[in-house]
Amino acid sequence: VLHTHRREQLGDVIAATEETTTGVIRLRAMERDGVLGFPVIAVNEARTKHLFDNRYGTGQSTIDGILRATNILLAGRVFVVAGYGWCGQGLALRARGMGARVVVCEVDPLRALEAVMEGFEVLPMERAAAIGDVFCTATGDRDVIGREHFALMKDGTLLANAGHFNVEIDIAGLRAVASGTTPAREGVEGFVLPGGRRLYLLAEGRLVNLAAAEGHPATVMDMSFSNQALSVEYAVQYPGSLERKVHGVPREIDDEIARLKLESLEIEIDRLTDAQAHYLASWDQGT
Ligand SMILES: NC(=O)c1ccc[n+]([C@@H]2O[C@H](COP(=O)([O-])OP(=O)(O)OC[C@H]3O[C@@H](n4cnc5c(N)ncnc54)[C@H](O)[C@@H]3O)[C@@H](O)[C@H]2O)c1
């Protein structure tokens, strides 16, 4: 809104902070095109954010949303995760932990390779479509599951999304190919395809962990919101020092949040001795 309808207020903004993966991607695109009106601190890029909130928070709450919406048994089901980023990794691991047979779909060779080495089956969506029982997208991308995939899916397939927006599943395409809808459960809409197969869309294709469950527990959001609060404090403490770009969260803030979180969990860790610190930093020892 500030960049479009309230441009006269752009100059009043000291800085902004951005919470999520897709938001940071959009802000970097604005920086690249030279239209970003104020500095932004990319909270998502703090390690104490994406390694925990996205992986463990989204991983758990997405499973929670799918189960609350459907009450299915995950054990023995083929669970397809589209996108093996931080959210997808957490989701895949938890689905496997509940006994599902997990298939991963990716477009990034490195992430696909990680999924392979983690022991997941990796398939293109076209092949996964025919064997999956439950599909969940977590890509930040659009039309990851589309008409060509609906045509291949089994009767009773469940479709859910945990990514940023309700565009990861082509819902307009699903409505277009369906001959009608069938009542299912609260938050679940059944689509009848030609031939009688039924596909079930959870939470209108919106973030299933927020729409059908309660989102992430406070015990992981504490780190994300600490990053938000301390980044705001940082920006206010040093006004004018940040360029109109997307900046990472200062390393000291990230490290301090990890330290505080461990302290709150009453977990102690070892400390480097001076000799160890010197050894680790040296080039003339241990080579
Ligand atoms: N539901 C929530 O509460 C919640 C929480 C955090 C992040 N998010 C959102 O979830 C999405 C994923 O976040 P992340 O941190 O895991 O991002 P990420 O960048 O780490 O991972 C996204 C992955 O999706 C893959 N991908 C992109 N297009 C694809 C396609 N067409 N098919 C298969 N894979 C594809 C990418 O290669 C990447 O590995 C983002 O939109 C983010 O904003 C949601």
PDB file of C-alpha atoms in Angstrom, residues 61-223:
ATOM      1  CA  SER A  61       1.068 -27.490  12.241  1.00  0.00           C
ATOM      2  CA  THR A  62       0.488 -28.559   8.635  1.00  0.00           C
ATOM      3  CA  ILE A  63       0.062 -32.168   9.721  1.00  0.00           C
ATOM      4  CA  ASP A  64      -2.202 -30.874  12.498  1.00  0.00           C
ATOM      5  CA  GLY A  65      -4.355 -28.960   9.977  1.00  0.00           C
ATOM      6  CA  ILE A  66      -4.681 -31.947   7.641  1.00  0.00           C
ATOM      7  CA  LEU A  67      -5.645 -34.248  10.512  1.00  0.00           C
ATOM      8  CA  ARG A  68      -8.130 -31.821  12.072  1.00  0.00           C
ATOM      9  CA  ALA A  69      -9.782 -31.293   8.683  1.00  0.00           C
ATOM     10  CA  THR A  70      -9.996 -34.970   7.742  1.00  0.00           C
ATOM     11  CA  ASN A  71      -9.211 -37.236  10.718  1.00  0.00           C
ATOM     12  CA  ILE A  72      -7.465 -39.645   8.337  1.00  0.00           C
ATOM     13  CA  LEU A  73      -4.911 -42.220   9.388  1.00  0.00           C
ATOM     14  CA  LEU A  74      -1.574 -41.229   7.886  1.00  0.00           C
ATOM     15  CA  ALA A  75       0.043 -44.606   8.429  1.00  0.00           C
ATOM     16  CA  GLY A  76       0.314 -46.483   5.154  1.00  0.00           C
ATOM     17  CA  ARG A  77      -0.838 -43.549   3.001  1.00  0.00           C
ATOM     18  CA  VAL A  78       1.239 -42.130   0.170  1.00  0.00           C
ATOM     19  CA  PHE A  79       1.896 -38.521   1.209  1.00  0.00           C
ATOM     20  CA  VAL A  80       3.240 -36.258  -1.542  1.00  0.00           C
ATOM     21  CA  VAL A  81       5.163 -33.142  -0.486  1.00  0.00           C
ATOM     22  CA  ALA A  82       5.728 -30.569  -3.235  1.00  0.00           C
ATOM     23  CA  GLY A  83       8.734 -28.402  -2.420  1.00  0.00           C
ATOM     24  CA  TYR A  84      11.547 -29.701  -0.236  1.00  0.00           C
ATOM     25  CA  GLY A  85      12.542 -26.349   1.255  1.00  0.00           C
ATOM     26  CA  TRP A  86      12.500 -25.635   4.975  1.00  0.00           C
ATOM     27  CA  CYS A  87       8.729 -26.113   5.272  1.00  0.00           C
ATOM     28  CA  GLY A  88       8.644 -29.164   2.994  1.00  0.00           C
ATOM     29  CA  GLN A  89      11.517 -30.840   4.852  1.00  0.00           C
ATOM     30  CA  GLY A  90       9.736 -30.516   8.178  1.00  0.00           C
ATOM     31  CA  LEU A  91       6.501 -31.739   6.704  1.00  0.00           C
ATOM     32  CA  ALA A  92       8.067 -34.733   4.936  1.00  0.00           C
ATOM     33  CA  LEU A  93       9.908 -35.856   8.061  1.00  0.00           C
ATOM     34  CA  ARG A  94       6.812 -35.619  10.240  1.00  0.00           C
ATOM     35  CA  ALA A  95       4.597 -37.399   7.714  1.00  0.00           C
ATOM     36  CA  ARG A  96       7.150 -40.216   7.584  1.00  0.00           C
ATOM     37  CA  GLY A  97       7.237 -40.295  11.373  1.00  0.00           C
ATOM     38  CA  MET A  98       3.512 -40.990  11.365  1.00  0.00           C
ATOM     39  CA  GLY A  99       3.932 -43.952   9.061  1.00  0.00           C
ATOM     40  CA  ALA A 100       3.155 -42.377   5.699  1.00  0.00           C
ATOM     41  CA  ARG A 101       5.106 -43.337   2.586  1.00  0.00           C
ATOM     42  CA  VAL A 102       6.472 -39.950   1.565  1.00  0.00           C
ATOM     43  CA  VAL A 103       7.106 -38.839  -2.020  1.00  0.00           C
ATOM     44  CA  VAL A 104       8.875 -35.525  -2.683  1.00  0.00           C
ATOM     45  CA  CYS A 105       8.467 -33.366  -5.809  1.00  0.00           C
ATOM     46  CA  GLU A 106      11.097 -30.677  -6.482  1.00  0.00           C
ATOM     47  CA  VAL A 107      12.473 -28.489  -9.266  1.00  0.00           C
ATOM     48  CA  ASP A 108      15.833 -27.748  -7.589  1.00  0.00           C
ATOM     49  CA  PRO A 109      18.360 -30.552  -8.207  1.00  0.00           C
ATOM     50  CA  LEU A 110      20.193 -29.978  -4.914  1.00  0.00           C
ATOM     51  CA  ARG A 111      17.060 -30.116  -2.817  1.00  0.00           C
ATOM     52  CA  ALA A 112      15.809 -33.120  -4.758  1.00  0.00           C
ATOM     53  CA  LEU A 113      19.137 -34.832  -4.053  1.00  0.00           C
ATOM     54  CA  GLU A 114      18.823 -34.024  -0.353  1.00  0.00           C
ATOM     55  CA  ALA A 115      15.386 -35.654  -0.362  1.00  0.00           C
ATOM     56  CA  VAL A 116      16.806 -38.744  -2.112  1.00  0.00           C
ATOM     57  CA  MET A 117      19.636 -39.039   0.425  1.00  0.00           C
ATOM     58  CA  GLU A 118      17.157 -38.575   3.252  1.00  0.00           C
ATOM     59  CA  GLY A 119      15.484 -41.716   1.954  1.00  0.00           C
ATOM     60  CA  PHE A 120      12.401 -40.202   0.340  1.00  0.00           C
ATOM     61  CA  GLU A 121      11.114 -41.235  -3.046  1.00  0.00           C
ATOM     62  CA  VAL A 122      11.532 -38.342  -5.477  1.00  0.00           C
ATOM     63  CA  LEU A 123       9.236 -38.154  -8.493  1.00  0.00           C
ATOM     64  CA  PRO A 124       7.943 -35.544 -10.920  1.00  0.00           C
ATOM     65  CA  MET A 125       4.405 -34.451 -10.022  1.00  0.00           C
ATOM     66  CA  GLU A 126       3.065 -36.168 -13.122  1.00  0.00           C
ATOM     67  CA  ARG A 127       4.119 -39.538 -11.714  1.00  0.00           C
ATOM     68  CA  ALA A 128       3.352 -38.740  -8.088  1.00  0.00           C
ATOM     69  CA  ALA A 129      -0.169 -37.647  -9.104  1.00  0.00           C
ATOM     70  CA  ALA A 130      -1.149 -41.180  -9.971  1.00  0.00           C
ATOM     71  CA  ILE A 131      -0.005 -42.776  -6.709  1.00  0.00           C
ATOM     72  CA  GLY A 132      -0.563 -40.156  -3.977  1.00  0.00           C
ATOM     73  CA  ASP A 133      -3.317 -40.273  -1.353  1.00  0.00           C
ATOM     74  CA  VAL A 134      -2.537 -36.889   0.245  1.00  0.00           C
ATOM     75  CA  PHE A 135      -0.830 -33.973  -1.505  1.00  0.00           C
ATOM     76  CA  CYS A 136       0.558 -30.919   0.232  1.00  0.00           C
ATOM     77  CA  THR A 137       2.339 -28.060  -1.518  1.00  0.00           C
ATOM     78  CA  ALA A 138       4.953 -25.860   0.220  1.00  0.00           C
ATOM     79  CA  THR A 139       6.713 -24.113  -2.654  1.00  0.00           C
ATOM     80  CA  GLY A 140       5.745 -20.420  -2.804  1.00  0.00           C
ATOM     81  CA  ASP A 141       5.000 -21.139  -6.471  1.00  0.00           C
ATOM     82  CA  ARG A 142       1.781 -21.273  -8.516  1.00  0.00           C
ATOM     83  CA  ASP A 143      -0.058 -24.124 -10.246  1.00  0.00           C
ATOM     84  CA  VAL A 144       2.223 -26.763  -8.768  1.00  0.00           C
ATOM     85  CA  ILE A 145      -0.746 -29.123  -8.923  1.00  0.00           C
ATOM     86  CA  GLY A 146      -2.816 -28.465 -12.047  1.00  0.00           C
ATOM     87  CA  ARG A 147      -5.362 -29.920 -14.433  1.00  0.00           C
ATOM     88  CA  GLU A 148      -2.904 -32.386 -15.952  1.00  0.00           C
ATOM     89  CA  HIS A 149      -2.397 -33.824 -12.456  1.00  0.00           C
ATOM     90  CA  PHE A 150      -6.081 -33.862 -11.406  1.00  0.00           C
ATOM     91  CA  ALA A 151      -6.706 -36.037 -14.474  1.00  0.00           C
ATOM     92  CA  LEU A 152      -4.373 -38.713 -13.084  1.00  0.00           C
ATOM     93  CA  MET A 153      -5.367 -38.723  -9.408  1.00  0.00           C
ATOM     94  CA  LYS A 154      -7.095 -41.526  -7.534  1.00  0.00           C
ATOM     95  CA  ASP A 155     -10.625 -41.346  -6.185  1.00  0.00           C
ATOM     96  CA  GLY A 156     -10.566 -39.855  -2.673  1.00  0.00           C
ATOM     97  CA  THR A 157      -7.307 -37.904  -3.067  1.00  0.00           C
ATOM     98  CA  LEU A 158      -6.796 -35.084  -0.556  1.00  0.00           C
ATOM     99  CA  LEU A 159      -5.282 -31.768  -1.705  1.00  0.00           C
ATOM    100  CA  ALA A 160      -3.762 -29.259   0.711  1.00  0.00           C
ATOM    101  CA  ASN A 161      -1.388 -26.314   0.652  1.00  0.00           C
ATOM    102  CA  ALA A 162       1.016 -24.928   3.259  1.00  0.00           C
ATOM    103  CA  GLY A 163       2.781 -22.386   1.008  1.00  0.00           C
ATOM    104  CA  HIS A 164       2.205 -18.660   0.982  1.00  0.00           C
ATOM    105  CA  PHE A 165      -1.077 -18.310  -0.867  1.00  0.00           C
ATOM    106  CA  ASN A 166      -3.988 -20.183  -2.419  1.00  0.00           C
ATOM    107  CA  VAL A 167      -2.355 -20.390  -5.849  1.00  0.00           C
ATOM    108  CA  GLU A 168      -0.184 -23.485  -5.422  1.00  0.00           C
ATOM    109  CA  ILE A 169      -3.103 -25.711  -6.370  1.00  0.00           C
ATOM    110  CA  ASP A 170      -4.888 -24.554  -9.549  1.00  0.00           C
ATOM    111  CA  ILE A 171      -8.301 -24.224  -7.920  1.00  0.00           C
ATOM    112  CA  ALA A 172      -9.913 -22.484 -10.910  1.00  0.00           C
ATOM    113  CA  GLY A 173      -8.691 -25.385 -13.047  1.00  0.00           C
ATOM    114  CA  LEU A 174     -10.119 -27.887 -10.570  1.00  0.00           C
ATOM    115  CA  ARG A 175     -13.511 -26.155 -10.648  1.00  0.00           C
ATOM    116  CA  ALA A 176     -13.375 -26.088 -14.443  1.00  0.00           C
ATOM    117  CA  VAL A 177     -12.740 -29.830 -14.851  1.00  0.00           C
ATOM    118  CA  ALA A 178     -15.204 -30.872 -12.112  1.00  0.00           C
ATOM    119  CA  SER A 179     -18.754 -31.748 -13.064  1.00  0.00           C
ATOM    120  CA  GLY A 180     -19.951 -30.768  -9.594  1.00  0.00           C
ATOM    121  CA  THR A 181     -19.093 -30.632  -5.930  1.00  0.00           C
ATOM    122  CA  THR A 182     -20.003 -33.009  -3.156  1.00  0.00           C
ATOM    123  CA  PRO A 183     -20.400 -32.224   0.544  1.00  0.00           C
ATOM    124  CA  ALA A 184     -17.562 -33.504   2.673  1.00  0.00           C
ATOM    125  CA  ARG A 185     -16.534 -32.200   6.093  1.00  0.00           C
ATOM    126  CA  GLU A 186     -16.173 -28.695   7.467  1.00  0.00           C
ATOM    127  CA  GLY A 187     -13.297 -27.053   5.609  1.00  0.00           C
ATOM    128  CA  VAL A 188     -13.180 -29.798   2.987  1.00  0.00           C
ATOM    129  CA  GLU A 189     -14.799 -29.471  -0.445  1.00  0.00           C
ATOM    130  CA  GLY A 190     -15.272 -32.514  -2.689  1.00  0.00           C
ATOM    131  CA  PHE A 191     -14.965 -32.120  -6.470  1.00  0.00           C
ATOM    132  CA  VAL A 192     -16.530 -34.767  -8.702  1.00  0.00           C
ATOM    133  CA  LEU A 193     -14.546 -35.393 -11.864  1.00  0.00           C
ATOM    134  CA  PRO A 194     -15.832 -36.986 -15.058  1.00  0.00           C
ATOM    135  CA  GLY A 195     -16.115 -40.724 -14.436  1.00  0.00           C
ATOM    136  CA  GLY A 196     -17.062 -40.159 -10.787  1.00  0.00           C
ATOM    137  CA  ARG A 197     -13.651 -39.751  -9.130  1.00  0.00           C
ATOM    138  CA  ARG A 198     -13.721 -37.344  -6.166  1.00  0.00           C
ATOM    139  CA  LEU A 199     -10.869 -35.037  -5.171  1.00  0.00           C
ATOM    140  CA  TYR A 200     -11.053 -33.239  -1.841  1.00  0.00           C
ATOM    141  CA  LEU A 201      -9.658 -29.729  -1.398  1.00  0.00           C
ATOM    142  CA  LEU A 202      -8.777 -28.746   2.174  1.00  0.00           C
ATOM    143  CA  ALA A 203      -9.257 -25.211   3.512  1.00  0.00           C
ATOM    144  CA  GLU A 204      -9.972 -23.761   0.050  1.00  0.00           C
ATOM    145  CA  GLY A 205      -6.318 -24.352  -0.839  1.00  0.00           C
ATOM    146  CA  ARG A 206      -5.245 -21.717   1.687  1.00  0.00           C
ATOM    147  CA  LEU A 207      -2.548 -22.320   4.290  1.00  0.00           C
ATOM    148  CA  VAL A 208      -3.957 -25.456   5.860  1.00  0.00           C
ATOM    149  CA  ASN A 209      -2.043 -25.025   9.119  1.00  0.00           C
ATOM    150  CA  LEU A 210      -3.655 -21.628   9.678  1.00  0.00           C
ATOM    151  CA  ALA A 211      -7.082 -22.276   8.161  1.00  0.00           C
ATOM    152  CA  ALA A 212      -7.716 -25.720   9.669  1.00  0.00           C
ATOM    153  CA  ALA A 213      -5.503 -25.623  12.774  1.00  0.00           C
ATOM    154  CA  GLU A 214      -3.926 -22.974  14.972  1.00  0.00           C
ATOM    155  CA  GLY A 215      -0.693 -22.216  13.147  1.00  0.00           C
ATOM    156  CA  HIS A 216       2.659 -22.685  14.819  1.00  0.00           C
ATOM    157  CA  PRO A 217       2.935 -23.129  18.568  1.00  0.00           C
ATOM    158  CA  ALA A 218       4.159 -20.130  20.558  1.00  0.00           C
ATOM    159  CA  THR A 219       7.268 -22.110  21.521  1.00  0.00           C
ATOM    160  CA  VAL A 220       8.642 -21.726  18.006  1.00  0.00           C
ATOM    161  CA  MET A 221       7.137 -18.347  17.110  1.00  0.00           C
ATOM    162  CA  ASP A 222       9.006 -16.891  20.115  1.00  0.00           C
ATOM    163  CA  MET A 223      12.207 -17.017  18.063  1.00  0.00           C
TER     164      MET A 223
END
